[in-house]
Coordinates of C-alpha atoms in Angstrom, one line a residue:
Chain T
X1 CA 21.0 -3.9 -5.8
X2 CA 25.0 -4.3 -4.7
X3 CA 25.8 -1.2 -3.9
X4 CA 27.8 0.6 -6.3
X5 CA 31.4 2.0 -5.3
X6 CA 30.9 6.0 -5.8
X7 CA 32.5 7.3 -8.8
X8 CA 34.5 10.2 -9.4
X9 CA 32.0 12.4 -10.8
X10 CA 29.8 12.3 -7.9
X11 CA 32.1 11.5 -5.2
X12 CA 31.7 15.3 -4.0
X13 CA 28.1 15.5 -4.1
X14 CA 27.3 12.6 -2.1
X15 CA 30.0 13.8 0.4
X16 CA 29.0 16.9 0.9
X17 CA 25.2 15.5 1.7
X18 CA 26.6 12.8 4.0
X19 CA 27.8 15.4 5.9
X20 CA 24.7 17.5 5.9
X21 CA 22.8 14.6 7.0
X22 CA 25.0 13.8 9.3
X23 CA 25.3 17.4 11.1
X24 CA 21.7 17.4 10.8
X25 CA 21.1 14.5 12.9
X26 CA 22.4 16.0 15.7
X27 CA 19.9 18.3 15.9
X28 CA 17.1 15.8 15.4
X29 CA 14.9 14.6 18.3
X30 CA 15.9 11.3 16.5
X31 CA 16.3 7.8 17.2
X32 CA 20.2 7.9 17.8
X33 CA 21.3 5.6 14.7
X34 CA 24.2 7.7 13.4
X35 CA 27.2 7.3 15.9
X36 CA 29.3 10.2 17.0
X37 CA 31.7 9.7 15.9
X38 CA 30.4 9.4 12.5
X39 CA 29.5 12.7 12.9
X40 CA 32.7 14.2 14.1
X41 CA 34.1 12.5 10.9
X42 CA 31.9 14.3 8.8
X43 CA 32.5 17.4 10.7
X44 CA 36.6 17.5 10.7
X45 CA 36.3 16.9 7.1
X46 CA 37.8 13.3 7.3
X47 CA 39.4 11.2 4.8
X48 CA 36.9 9.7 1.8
X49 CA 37.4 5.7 3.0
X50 CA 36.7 6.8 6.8
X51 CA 33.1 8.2 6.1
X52 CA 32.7 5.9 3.2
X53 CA 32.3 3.6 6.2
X54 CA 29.5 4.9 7.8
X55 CA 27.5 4.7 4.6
X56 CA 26.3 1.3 6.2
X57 CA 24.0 1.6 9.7
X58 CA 23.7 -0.9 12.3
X59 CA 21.2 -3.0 12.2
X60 CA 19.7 -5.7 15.1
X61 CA 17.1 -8.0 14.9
X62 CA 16.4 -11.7 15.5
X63 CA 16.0 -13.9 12.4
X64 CA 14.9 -17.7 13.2
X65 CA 15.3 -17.6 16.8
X66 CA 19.0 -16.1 16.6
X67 CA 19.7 -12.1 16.9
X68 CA 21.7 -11.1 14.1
X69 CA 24.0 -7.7 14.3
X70 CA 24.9 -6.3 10.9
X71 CA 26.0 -3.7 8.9
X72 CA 23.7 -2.7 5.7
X73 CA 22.9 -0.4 3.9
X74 CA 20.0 1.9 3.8
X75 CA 18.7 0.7 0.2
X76 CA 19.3 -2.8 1.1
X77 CA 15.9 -5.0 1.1
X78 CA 15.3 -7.2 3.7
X79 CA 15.3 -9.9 1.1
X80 CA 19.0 -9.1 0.4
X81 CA 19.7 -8.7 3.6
X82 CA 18.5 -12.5 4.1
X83 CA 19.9 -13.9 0.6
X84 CA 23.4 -12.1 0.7
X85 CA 24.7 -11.1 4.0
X86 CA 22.9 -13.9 6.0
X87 CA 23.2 -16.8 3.2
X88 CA 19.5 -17.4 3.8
X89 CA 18.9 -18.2 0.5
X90 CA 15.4 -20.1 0.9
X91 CA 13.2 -16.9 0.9
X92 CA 13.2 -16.6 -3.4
X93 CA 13.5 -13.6 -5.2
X94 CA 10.8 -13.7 -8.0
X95 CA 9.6 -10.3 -9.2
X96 CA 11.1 -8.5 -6.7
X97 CA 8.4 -6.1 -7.2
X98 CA 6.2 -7.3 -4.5
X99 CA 4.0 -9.0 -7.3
X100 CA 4.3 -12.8 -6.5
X101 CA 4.9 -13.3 -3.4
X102 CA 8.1 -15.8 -3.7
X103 CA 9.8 -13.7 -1.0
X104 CA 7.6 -13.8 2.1
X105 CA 8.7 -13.6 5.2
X106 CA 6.9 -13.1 8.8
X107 CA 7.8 -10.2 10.3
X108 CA 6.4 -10.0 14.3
X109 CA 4.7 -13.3 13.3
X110 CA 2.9 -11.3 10.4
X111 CA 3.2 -11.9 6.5
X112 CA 5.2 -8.8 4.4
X113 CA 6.8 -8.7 1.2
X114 CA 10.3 -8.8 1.7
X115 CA 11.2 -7.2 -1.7
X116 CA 9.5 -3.8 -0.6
X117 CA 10.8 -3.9 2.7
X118 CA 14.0 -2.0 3.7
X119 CA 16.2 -3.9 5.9
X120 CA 16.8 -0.9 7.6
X121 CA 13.5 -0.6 8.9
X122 CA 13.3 -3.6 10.8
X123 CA 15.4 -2.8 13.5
X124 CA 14.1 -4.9 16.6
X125 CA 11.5 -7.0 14.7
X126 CA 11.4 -10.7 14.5
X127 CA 12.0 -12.4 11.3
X128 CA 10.7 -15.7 10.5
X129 CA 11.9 -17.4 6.8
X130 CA 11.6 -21.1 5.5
X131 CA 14.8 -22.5 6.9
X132 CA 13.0 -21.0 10.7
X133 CA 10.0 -22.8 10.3
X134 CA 11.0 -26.4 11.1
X135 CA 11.9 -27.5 14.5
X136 CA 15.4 -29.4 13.9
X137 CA 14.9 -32.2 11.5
X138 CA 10.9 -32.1 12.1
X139 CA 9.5 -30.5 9.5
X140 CA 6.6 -28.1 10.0
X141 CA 2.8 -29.8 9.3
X142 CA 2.4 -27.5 6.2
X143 CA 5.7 -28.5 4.5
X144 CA 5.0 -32.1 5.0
X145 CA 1.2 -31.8 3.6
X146 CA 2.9 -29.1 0.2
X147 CA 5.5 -32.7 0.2
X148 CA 2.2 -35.2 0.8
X149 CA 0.4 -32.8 -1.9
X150 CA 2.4 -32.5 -4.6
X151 CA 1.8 -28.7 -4.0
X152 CA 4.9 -27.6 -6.1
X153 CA 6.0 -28.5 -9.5
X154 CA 9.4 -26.7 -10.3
X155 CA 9.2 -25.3 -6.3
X156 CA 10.4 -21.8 -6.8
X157 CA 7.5 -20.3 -5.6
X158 CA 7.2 -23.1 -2.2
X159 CA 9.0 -21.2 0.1
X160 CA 7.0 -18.0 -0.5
X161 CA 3.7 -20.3 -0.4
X162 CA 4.2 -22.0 2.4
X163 CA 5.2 -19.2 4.7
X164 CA 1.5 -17.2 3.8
X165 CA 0.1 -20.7 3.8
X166 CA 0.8 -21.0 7.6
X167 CA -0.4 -17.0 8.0
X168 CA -3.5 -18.3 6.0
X169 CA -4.7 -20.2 8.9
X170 CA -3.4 -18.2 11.4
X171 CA -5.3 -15.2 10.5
X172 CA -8.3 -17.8 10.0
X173 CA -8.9 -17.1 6.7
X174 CA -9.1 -20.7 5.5
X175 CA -12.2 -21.5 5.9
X176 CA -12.9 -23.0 2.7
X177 CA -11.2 -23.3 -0.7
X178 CA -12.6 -20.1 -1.9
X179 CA -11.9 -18.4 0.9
X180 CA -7.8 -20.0 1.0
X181 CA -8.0 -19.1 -3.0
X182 CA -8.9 -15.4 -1.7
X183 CA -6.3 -14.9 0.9
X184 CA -3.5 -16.8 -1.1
X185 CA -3.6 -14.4 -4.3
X186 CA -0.2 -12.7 -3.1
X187 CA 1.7 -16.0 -4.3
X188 CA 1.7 -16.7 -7.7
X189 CA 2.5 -20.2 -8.9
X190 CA 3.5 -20.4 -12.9
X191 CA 3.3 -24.0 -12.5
X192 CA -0.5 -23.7 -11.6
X193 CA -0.1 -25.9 -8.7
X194 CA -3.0 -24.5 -6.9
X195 CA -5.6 -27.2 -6.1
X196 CA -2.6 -29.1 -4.5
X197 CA -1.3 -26.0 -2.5
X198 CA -5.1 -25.4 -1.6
X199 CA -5.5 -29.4 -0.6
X200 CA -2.5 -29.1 1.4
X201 CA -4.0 -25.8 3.2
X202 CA -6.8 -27.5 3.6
X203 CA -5.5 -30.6 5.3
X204 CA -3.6 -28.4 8.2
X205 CA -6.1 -26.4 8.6
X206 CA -8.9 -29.6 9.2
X207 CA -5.8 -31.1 10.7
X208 CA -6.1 -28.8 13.5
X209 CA -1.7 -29.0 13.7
X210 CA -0.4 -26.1 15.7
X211 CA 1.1 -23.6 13.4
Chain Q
X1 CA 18.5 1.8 -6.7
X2 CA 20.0 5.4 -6.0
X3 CA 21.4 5.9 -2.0
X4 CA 19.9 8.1 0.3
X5 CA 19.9 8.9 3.6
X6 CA 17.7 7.4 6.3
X7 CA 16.5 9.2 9.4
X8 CA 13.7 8.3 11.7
X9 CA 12.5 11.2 13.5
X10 CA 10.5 10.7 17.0
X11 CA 8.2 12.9 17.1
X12 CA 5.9 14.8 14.5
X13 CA 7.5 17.5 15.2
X14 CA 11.1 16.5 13.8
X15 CA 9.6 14.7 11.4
X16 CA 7.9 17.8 10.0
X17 CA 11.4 19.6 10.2
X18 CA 13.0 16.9 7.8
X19 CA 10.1 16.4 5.2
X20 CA 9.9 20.3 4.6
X21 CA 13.5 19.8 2.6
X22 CA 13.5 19.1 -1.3
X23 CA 14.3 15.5 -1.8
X24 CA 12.9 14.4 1.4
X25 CA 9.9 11.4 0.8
X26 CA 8.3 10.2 3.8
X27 CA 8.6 6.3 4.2
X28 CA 5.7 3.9 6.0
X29 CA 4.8 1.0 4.3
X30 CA 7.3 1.2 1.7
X31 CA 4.9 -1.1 -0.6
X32 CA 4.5 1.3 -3.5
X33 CA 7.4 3.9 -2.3
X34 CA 10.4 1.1 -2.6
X35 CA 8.7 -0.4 -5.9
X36 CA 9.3 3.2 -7.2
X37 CA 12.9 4.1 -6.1
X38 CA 13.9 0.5 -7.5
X39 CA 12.7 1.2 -11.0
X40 CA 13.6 4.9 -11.0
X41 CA 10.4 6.6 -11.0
X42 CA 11.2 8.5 -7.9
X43 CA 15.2 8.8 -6.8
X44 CA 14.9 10.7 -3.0
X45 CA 18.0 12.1 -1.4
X46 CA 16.4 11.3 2.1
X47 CA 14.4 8.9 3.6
X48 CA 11.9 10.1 6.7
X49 CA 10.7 7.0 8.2
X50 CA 7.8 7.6 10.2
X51 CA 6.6 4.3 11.5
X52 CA 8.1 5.8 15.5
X53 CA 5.5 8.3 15.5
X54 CA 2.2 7.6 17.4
X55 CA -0.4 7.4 14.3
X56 CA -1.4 4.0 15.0
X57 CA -4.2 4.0 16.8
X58 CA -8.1 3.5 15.7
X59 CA -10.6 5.1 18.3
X60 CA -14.6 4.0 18.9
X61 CA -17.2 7.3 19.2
X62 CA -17.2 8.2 22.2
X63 CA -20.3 10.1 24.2
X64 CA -21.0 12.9 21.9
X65 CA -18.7 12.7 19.5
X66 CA -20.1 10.3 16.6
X67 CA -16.8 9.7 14.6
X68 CA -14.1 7.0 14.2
X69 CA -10.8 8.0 13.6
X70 CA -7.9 6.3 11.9
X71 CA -4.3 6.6 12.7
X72 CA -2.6 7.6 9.7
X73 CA 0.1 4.8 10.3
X74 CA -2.8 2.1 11.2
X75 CA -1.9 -0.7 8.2
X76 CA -4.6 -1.3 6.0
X77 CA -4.7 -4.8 7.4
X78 CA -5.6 -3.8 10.8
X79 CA -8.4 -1.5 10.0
X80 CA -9.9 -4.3 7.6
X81 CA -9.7 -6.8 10.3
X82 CA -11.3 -4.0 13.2
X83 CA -14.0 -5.3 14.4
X84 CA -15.8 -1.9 15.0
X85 CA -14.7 -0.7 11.2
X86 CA -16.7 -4.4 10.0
X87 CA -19.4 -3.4 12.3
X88 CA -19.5 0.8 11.8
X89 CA -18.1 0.7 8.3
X90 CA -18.7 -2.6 6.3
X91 CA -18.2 -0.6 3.3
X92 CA -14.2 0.6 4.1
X93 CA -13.8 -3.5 5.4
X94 CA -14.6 -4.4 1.8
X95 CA -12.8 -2.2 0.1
X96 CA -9.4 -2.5 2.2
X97 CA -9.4 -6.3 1.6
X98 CA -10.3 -5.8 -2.0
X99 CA -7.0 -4.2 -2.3
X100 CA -3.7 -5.3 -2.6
X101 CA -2.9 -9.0 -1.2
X102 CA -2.6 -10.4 2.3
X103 CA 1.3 -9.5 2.6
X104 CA 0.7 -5.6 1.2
X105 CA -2.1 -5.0 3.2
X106 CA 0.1 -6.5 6.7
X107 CA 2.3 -3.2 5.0
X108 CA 0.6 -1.0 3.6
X109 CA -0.7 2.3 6.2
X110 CA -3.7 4.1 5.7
X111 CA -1.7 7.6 5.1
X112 CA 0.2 6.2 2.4
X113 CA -2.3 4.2 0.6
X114 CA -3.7 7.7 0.2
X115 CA -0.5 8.7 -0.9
X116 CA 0.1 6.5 -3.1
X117 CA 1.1 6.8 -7.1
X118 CA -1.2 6.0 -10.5
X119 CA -0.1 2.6 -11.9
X120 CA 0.1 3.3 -15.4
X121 CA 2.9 1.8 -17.2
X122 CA 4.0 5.2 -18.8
X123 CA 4.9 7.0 -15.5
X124 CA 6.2 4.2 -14.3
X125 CA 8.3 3.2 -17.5
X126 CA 11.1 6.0 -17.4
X127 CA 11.7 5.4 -21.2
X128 CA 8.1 6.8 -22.3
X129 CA 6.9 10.0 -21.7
X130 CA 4.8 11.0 -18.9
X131 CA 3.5 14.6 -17.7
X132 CA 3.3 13.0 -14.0
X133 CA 6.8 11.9 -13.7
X134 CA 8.7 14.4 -16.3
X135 CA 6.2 17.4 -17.1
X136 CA 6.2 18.6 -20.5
X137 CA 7.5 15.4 -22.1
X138 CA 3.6 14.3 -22.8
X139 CA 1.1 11.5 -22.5
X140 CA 1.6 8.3 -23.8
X141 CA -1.2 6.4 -22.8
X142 CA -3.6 9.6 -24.3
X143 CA -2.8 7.6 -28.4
X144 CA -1.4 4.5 -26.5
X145 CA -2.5 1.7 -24.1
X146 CA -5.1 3.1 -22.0
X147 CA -7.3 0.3 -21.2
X148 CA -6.5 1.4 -16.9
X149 CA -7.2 4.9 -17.6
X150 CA -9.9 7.2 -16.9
X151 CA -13.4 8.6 -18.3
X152 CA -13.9 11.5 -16.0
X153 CA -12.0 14.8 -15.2
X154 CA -9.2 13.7 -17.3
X155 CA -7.1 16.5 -18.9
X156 CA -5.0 16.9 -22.4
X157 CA -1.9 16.7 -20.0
X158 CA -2.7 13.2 -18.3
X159 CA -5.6 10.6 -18.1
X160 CA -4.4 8.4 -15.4
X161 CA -6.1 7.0 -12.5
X162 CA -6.0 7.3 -8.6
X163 CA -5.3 3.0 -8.0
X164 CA -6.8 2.8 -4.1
X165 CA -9.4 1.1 -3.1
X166 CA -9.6 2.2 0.3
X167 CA -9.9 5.7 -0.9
X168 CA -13.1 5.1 -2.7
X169 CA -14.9 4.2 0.6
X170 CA -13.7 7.1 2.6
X171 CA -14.8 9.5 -0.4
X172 CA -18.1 7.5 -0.3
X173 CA -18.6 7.6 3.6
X174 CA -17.5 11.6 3.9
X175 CA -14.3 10.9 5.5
X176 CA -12.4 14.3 6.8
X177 CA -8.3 14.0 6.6
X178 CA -6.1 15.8 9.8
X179 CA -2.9 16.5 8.3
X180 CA -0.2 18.7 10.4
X181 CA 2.3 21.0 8.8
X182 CA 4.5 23.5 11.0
X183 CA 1.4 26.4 10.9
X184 CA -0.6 23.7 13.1
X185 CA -3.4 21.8 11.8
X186 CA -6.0 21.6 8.9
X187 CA -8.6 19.6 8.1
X188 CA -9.3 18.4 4.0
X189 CA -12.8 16.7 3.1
X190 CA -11.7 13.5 1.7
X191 CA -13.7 14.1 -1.7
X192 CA -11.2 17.0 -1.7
X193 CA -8.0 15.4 -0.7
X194 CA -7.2 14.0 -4.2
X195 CA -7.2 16.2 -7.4
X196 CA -7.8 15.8 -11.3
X197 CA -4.9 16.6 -13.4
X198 CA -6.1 19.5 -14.8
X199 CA -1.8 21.2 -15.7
X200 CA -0.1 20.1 -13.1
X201 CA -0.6 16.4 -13.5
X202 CA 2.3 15.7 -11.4
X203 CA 0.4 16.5 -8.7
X204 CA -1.5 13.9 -7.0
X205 CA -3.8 15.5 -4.1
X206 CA -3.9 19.3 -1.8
X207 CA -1.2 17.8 0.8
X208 CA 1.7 20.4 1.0
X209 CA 5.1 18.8 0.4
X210 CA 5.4 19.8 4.2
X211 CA 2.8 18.3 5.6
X212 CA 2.2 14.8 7.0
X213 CA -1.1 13.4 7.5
X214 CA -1.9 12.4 11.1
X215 CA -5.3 10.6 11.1
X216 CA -8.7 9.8 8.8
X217 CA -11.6 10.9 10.5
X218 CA -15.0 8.8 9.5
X219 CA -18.3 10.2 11.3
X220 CA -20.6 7.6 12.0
X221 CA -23.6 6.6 9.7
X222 CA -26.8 4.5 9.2
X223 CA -25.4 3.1 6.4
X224 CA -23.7 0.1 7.7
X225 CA -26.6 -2.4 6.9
X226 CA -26.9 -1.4 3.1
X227 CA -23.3 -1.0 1.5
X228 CA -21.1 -2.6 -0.5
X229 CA -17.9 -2.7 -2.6
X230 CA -17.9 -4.2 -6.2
X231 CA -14.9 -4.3 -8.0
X232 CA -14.7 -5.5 -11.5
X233 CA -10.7 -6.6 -12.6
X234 CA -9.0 -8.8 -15.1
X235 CA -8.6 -12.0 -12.4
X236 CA -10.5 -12.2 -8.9
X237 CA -7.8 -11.2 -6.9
X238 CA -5.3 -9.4 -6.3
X239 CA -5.1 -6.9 -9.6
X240 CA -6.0 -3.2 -10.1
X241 CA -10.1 -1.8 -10.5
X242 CA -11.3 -1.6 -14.2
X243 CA -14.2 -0.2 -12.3
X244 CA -15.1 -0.2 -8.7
X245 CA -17.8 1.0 -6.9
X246 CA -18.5 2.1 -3.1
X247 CA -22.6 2.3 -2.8
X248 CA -24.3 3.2 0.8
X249 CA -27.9 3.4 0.9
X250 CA -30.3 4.0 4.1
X251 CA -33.6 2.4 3.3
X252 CA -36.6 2.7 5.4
X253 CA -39.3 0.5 4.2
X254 CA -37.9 0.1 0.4
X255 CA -37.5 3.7 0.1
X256 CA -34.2 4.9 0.3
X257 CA -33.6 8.2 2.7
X258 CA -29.8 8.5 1.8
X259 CA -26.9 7.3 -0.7
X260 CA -23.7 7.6 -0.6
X261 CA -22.0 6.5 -4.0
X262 CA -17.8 6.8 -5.3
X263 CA -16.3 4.9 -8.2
X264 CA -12.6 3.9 -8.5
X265 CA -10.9 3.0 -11.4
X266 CA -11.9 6.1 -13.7
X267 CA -10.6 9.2 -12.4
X268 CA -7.8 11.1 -11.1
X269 CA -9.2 10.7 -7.9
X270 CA -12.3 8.7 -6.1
X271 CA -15.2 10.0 -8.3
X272 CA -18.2 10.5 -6.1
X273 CA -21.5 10.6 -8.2
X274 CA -23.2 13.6 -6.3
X275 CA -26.1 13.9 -8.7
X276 CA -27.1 10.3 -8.4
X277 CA -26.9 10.1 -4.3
X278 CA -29.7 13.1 -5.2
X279 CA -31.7 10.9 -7.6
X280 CA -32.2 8.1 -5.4
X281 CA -33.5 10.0 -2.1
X282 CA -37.1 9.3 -1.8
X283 CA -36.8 6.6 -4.7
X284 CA -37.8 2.8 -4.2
X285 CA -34.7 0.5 -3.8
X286 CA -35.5 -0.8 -7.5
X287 CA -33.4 -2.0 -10.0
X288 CA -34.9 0.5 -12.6
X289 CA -33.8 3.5 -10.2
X290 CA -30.2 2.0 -9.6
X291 CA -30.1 1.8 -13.5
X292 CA -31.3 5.1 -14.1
X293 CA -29.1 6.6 -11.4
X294 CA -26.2 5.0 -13.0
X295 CA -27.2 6.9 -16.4
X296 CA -27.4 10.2 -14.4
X297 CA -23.7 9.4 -12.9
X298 CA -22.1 8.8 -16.5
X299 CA -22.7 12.1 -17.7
X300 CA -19.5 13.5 -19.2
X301 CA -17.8 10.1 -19.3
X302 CA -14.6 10.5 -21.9
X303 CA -13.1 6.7 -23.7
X304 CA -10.0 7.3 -25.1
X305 CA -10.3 3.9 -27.5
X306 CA -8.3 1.0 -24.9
X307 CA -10.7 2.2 -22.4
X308 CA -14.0 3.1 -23.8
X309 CA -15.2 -0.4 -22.8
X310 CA -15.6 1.6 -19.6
X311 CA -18.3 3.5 -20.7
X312 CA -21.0 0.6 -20.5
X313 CA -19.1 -1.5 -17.7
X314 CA -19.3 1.8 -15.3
X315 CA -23.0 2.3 -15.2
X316 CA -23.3 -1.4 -15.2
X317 CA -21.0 -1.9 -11.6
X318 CA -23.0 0.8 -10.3
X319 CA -26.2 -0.7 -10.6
X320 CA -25.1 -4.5 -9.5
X321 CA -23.2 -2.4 -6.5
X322 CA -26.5 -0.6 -5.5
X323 CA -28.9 -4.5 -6.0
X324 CA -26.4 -5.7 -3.1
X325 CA -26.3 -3.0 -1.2
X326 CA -29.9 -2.9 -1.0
X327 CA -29.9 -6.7 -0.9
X328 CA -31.9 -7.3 -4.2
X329 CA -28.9 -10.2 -5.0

């Protein structure tokens, strides 16, 4: 998913649509995300290494409480985005096929994939990942019951789990264990750790904690 | 995955403009769209990203007009969760939240869960052949692993299925789609929306690469007390339909006065079983006629080996869907 440095072969191609694009969003009744001056690059025909530059778009939202400003790329995930550019590295990359869940995020306060989610797209939202859901050294009352459970064996999938665990209640779909079993399909655990992950749900949940 | 270029028009109208370019591919969701581009089924020069355009909205019937309509952008989530779809359309509720998990379906729009792609493993394995994604280079899962694939309206050219869920409800409760292009407006029957694959297998449904869809539209029913969505799968959650079915009855002292019936799972396209609906129209809500309109509605049913197991699990979903709609379970 790094981006790959254009080679020779298709140098001119890409260049010539950049600038396309870039003419054409001038004429858009378009969010303005391409800057002028971009575009008066790719107009006057300017060097490879300036418009190479402009490959990236901004990008602004607030991860964890904090507003981030950065530079990405249009294919970037928002999983990489987290992982690489914002060392964020407890949100897991597991099939990266929006299959098992390992890299859910809340996105507005709402659960998402973020493997199928380009970065891009998320201009303005707030993100929410595993290292925003404590408060300080206080950890959140569904980490402590996964710890109190045992609901994790080798804990690659925990982040992922715990994140729709606290959207499980939230959406009040954990009303009972088949019900929690239902609406915690999207996170797959090889270990088979499930009727701890489910006690722990449970235990919140009856708990009534604030999540 | 390959680069492209993103642009997020405001208004239907630019958006429109953009999508009516080769190698434009509209973005919402992204759940099935990204998965694609990353394993290079699809490879777009341009990305349209709609989700600025005011398609979000779900409206109640109002006075006169007896319909509900769907924003194309609403997220299958939302309309699940409505509480005038539970209470107009139990049937779409179920089906929605059969589909997909929790995190897709906070994703995953209306519009492009219509739109989205077959999930057999040879279009999406770009080392096999596969009329859909390369025509001409063949069908590998016509000699090969078919156990997904279909039993109806298949073709020599391709024998995949249409994967939605949701789809199968709105072709069951005679859903009409709005979809704009730069002529205006047109209207598509939802039973029509989708296609087989007849020789063109590559294409999916009747939307023109220029259009965008702008809304569902669902006219209201008295079927709401007597539906329900069965969907048989390999685990209980979270996977793909063998066999689904969307059944609708109205029954007026046992005797059913109308049925609506689709199956997912076994065509190109939601299958509606039109001669079956007929059967059961001034039948008794029996087991014996939801068994013998399930033998009416296999008529012309194709295995292909992996899948013939199909052929006996089909009429069998039908008739289990129609004992709870009619509340004989």
């Amino acid at each position: 998913m790094k981006s790959d440095k254009p080679t020779p072969e298709t140098t001119d191609v890409k260049d010539s649509s950049r600038r396309d694009f870039l003419k054409q969003s001038t004429l858009l009744t378009a969010v303005a995300v391409t800057p002028v001056v971009a575009i008066k690059a790719a107009n006057d025909h300017m060097d490879e290494h300036l418009a190479a530059v402009f490959e990236k778009m901004p990008l602004k939202m607030e991860v964890n409480g904090k507003t981030v400003n950065l530079s990405v790329e249009p294919r970037s995930t928002l999983l990489d985005i987290l992982r690489e550019q914002l060392d964020l590295t407890g949100t897991k990359k597991g099939c990266d096929h929006g299959q098992c869940g390992a890299c859910t995020v809340h996105v507005d306060g709402h659960r998402i994939n973020s493997c199928l989610t380009l970065g891009i797209m998320m201009s303005g939202k707030k993100i929410t990942t595993i290292e925003g859901l404590a408060k300080g050294d206080q950890l959140h009352p569904m980490q402590e019951a996964f710890i109190k459970h045992d609901g994790f064996q080798c804990g690659y999938c925990t982040p992922g789990q715990i994140m729709s665990a606290v959207s499980c209640i939230r959406e009040g779909h954990a009303g009972s264990e088949h019900e929690i079993r239902e609406y915690m399909s999207g996170n797959v655990c090889r270990c088979g750790a499930y009727p701890n992950i489910v006690n722990a749900i449970l235990e919140v949940k009856d708990g009534g904690f604030a999540v | 995955m390959k680069q492209f270029q993103y642009v997020r028009p405001a208004t239907i109208q630019a958006a429109l403009d953009v999508i009516s370019k080769p190698g434009s591919k509209i973005i919402a969701g992204g759940t099935n769209l990204v998965d694609l581009m990353k394993r290079g089924v699809t490879a777009p020069d341009k990305i349209v990203d709609i989700n600025h355009l005011p398609l979000k909205g779900i409206s109640e019937p109002i006075g006169n007009v007896m319909t509900v309509s769907i924003g194309a952008l609403a997220l299958n989530s939302e309309v699940a969760e409505n509480s005038r779809i539970k209470e107009l359309f139990p049937l779409l509720s179920m089906a929605l939240n059969a589909g997909a998990s929790p995190q897709l379906r906070n994703m995953a729009t209306v519009g492009g869960n219509m739109m989205q792609r077959t999930r057999c493993g040879y279009f999406y394995d770009t080392t096999m052949p596969c009329n859909k994604r390369q025509p001409g280079t063949g069908c590998g899962a016509m000699e090969g692993v078919n156990r997904m694939h279909a039993i109806f309206g298949a073709s020599d050219q391709c024998i995949a299925v249409h994967p939605s869920d949701m789809c199968v409800a709105l072709a069951a409760l005679d859903a009409t789609v709005e979809v704009a292009g730069k002529k205006g407006k047109r209207y598509i029957h939802f039973a029509d929306f989708h296609r087989l694959p007849g020789e063109k297998p590559q294409i999916d449904n009747n939307l023109a690469p220029d259009e965008l869809i702008v809304r569902v539209i669902i006219p209201t029913n008295n079927f709401s007390r007597n539906s329900y969505y069965l969907k048989i799968r390999d685990r209980q959650s979270y996977a793909f339909a063998l066999v689904s079915v969307a059944a609708a009855l109205e029954i007026d002292n046992g005797i059913i006065k109308n049925a609506r019936l689709a199956m997912g799972g076994v065509a190109h396209k939601p299958w509606r079983l039109f001669e079956a609906e007929q059967f059961l129209v001034g039948k008794t809500a029996s087991e014996e006629n939801f068994a013998k309109a399930a033998g009416l509605a296999m008529k012309g049913a194709v295995g292909h080996g992996g899948n013939s197991f199909k052929l006996k699990l089909a009429p069998a979903t039908i008739t289990e869907a129609l004992k709870h709609a009619a509340g004989l379970v």
